[in-house]
CSV table of C-alpha atoms in Angstrom, one decimal:
chain,number,residue,atom,x,y,z
A,1,TYR,CA,0.1,0.2,-0.1
A,2,GLY,CA,1.7,3.0,-0.6
A,3,CYS,CA,4.3,2.7,-3.0
A,4,GLY,CA,3.6,3.9,-6.2
A,5,LYS,CA,2.0,0.8,-8.2
A,6,THR,CA,-0.9,2.6,-9.4
A,7,HIS,CA,1.3,5.5,-10.3
A,8,LEU,CA,3.6,3.1,-12.3
A,9,ALA,CA,1.0,1.1,-13.6
A,10,ALA,CA,-0.4,4.5,-15.4
A,11,ALA,CA,2.8,6.1,-16.5
A,12,VAL,CA,3.6,2.4,-18.4
A,13,ALA,CA,-0.5,2.6,-19.7
A,14,ASN,CA,0.2,6.2,-21.0
A,15,GLU,CA,3.1,5.9,-22.5
A,16,ARG,CA,1.6,3.0,-24.7
A,17,LEU,CA,-1.2,5.2,-25.7
A,18,ARG,CA,1.1,7.7,-26.9
A,19,HIS,CA,2.4,5.1,-28.9
A,20,GLY,CA,-1.0,4.1,-30.0
A,21,ASP,CA,-2.2,1.2,-28.5
A,22,PHE,CA,-5.6,0.3,-27.4
A,23,VAL,CA,-5.4,0.7,-23.5
A,24,LEU,CA,-7.5,-0.5,-20.5
A,25,PHE,CA,-6.9,0.6,-17.1
A,26,VAL,CA,-9.8,-0.5,-14.8
A,27,THR,CA,-9.6,-1.5,-11.1
A,28,SER,CA,-10.3,-5.3,-10.7
A,29,PRO,CA,-13.8,-4.4,-8.7
A,30,ASP,CA,-15.3,-1.9,-11.3
A,31,LEU,CA,-14.1,-4.6,-14.0
A,32,LEU,CA,-16.4,-7.1,-12.4
A,33,ASP,CA,-19.2,-4.3,-11.7
A,34,HIS,CA,-18.9,-3.8,-15.3
A,35,LEU,CA,-19.2,-7.3,-16.3
A,36,ARG,CA,-22.2,-8.1,-13.9
A,37,ALA,CA,-24.2,-5.3,-15.0
A,38,THR,CA,-24.6,-6.5,-18.8
A,39,TYR,CA,-26.4,-9.2,-17.4
A,40,ALA,CA,-29.4,-6.4,-16.6
A,41,PRO,CA,-32.2,-6.2,-18.8
A,42,ASP,CA,-31.7,-2.8,-19.8
A,43,SER,CA,-27.5,-3.0,-20.5
A,44,GLU,CA,-26.7,-1.2,-23.2
A,45,ALA,CA,-23.6,-3.6,-23.9
A,46,GLY,CA,-23.9,-7.7,-23.7
A,47,TYR,CA,-21.2,-9.7,-21.6
A,48,ASP,CA,-19.4,-11.2,-24.8
A,49,GLU,CA,-19.2,-7.6,-26.2
A,50,THR,CA,-17.9,-6.3,-23.2
A,51,PHE,CA,-15.2,-8.9,-22.8
A,52,ASP,CA,-14.3,-8.7,-26.0
A,53,ARG,CA,-12.8,-5.3,-25.5
A,54,VAL,CA,-11.0,-6.7,-22.3
A,55,ARG,CA,-9.6,-9.5,-23.9
A,56,ASN,CA,-8.7,-7.3,-26.9
A,57,ALA,CA,-6.7,-4.8,-25.6
A,58,ALA,CA,-3.3,-4.5,-26.3
A,59,VAL,CA,-2.2,-3.1,-22.6
A,60,LEU,CA,-4.7,-4.5,-19.9
A,61,VAL,CA,-3.8,-2.8,-16.6
A,62,LEU,CA,-5.9,-4.7,-13.5
A,63,ASN,CA,-5.3,-2.3,-10.7
A,64,ASP,CA,-6.7,-3.5,-7.1
A,65,LEU,CA,-6.4,-6.8,-8.1
A,66,GLY,CA,-7.6,-8.8,-4.9
A,67,VAL,CA,-9.2,-6.2,-3.0
A,68,GLU,CA,-12.4,-7.1,-4.4
A,69,ASN,CA,-15.2,-8.8,-2.3
A,70,PRO,CA,-16.1,-12.4,-2.5
A,71,SER,CA,-19.0,-13.2,-3.6
A,72,GLN,CA,-20.7,-16.2,-5.4
A,73,TRP,CA,-19.8,-14.3,-9.0
């Protein structure tokens, strides 16, 4: 905690953006929330479409991995 991991990850992501890469920077709890939300009847994007964006990112930065709340999902 507090040793600059997020700052360093953001610096790497920003550099890859400057080179034109598709970068996805997201906290893992937020990513899980976004994926869960795709199952709602009024969701604008489906699960497959959302997951494909994650899977096809040239650079994927998952911040706060491991801090998500335990759930059956």
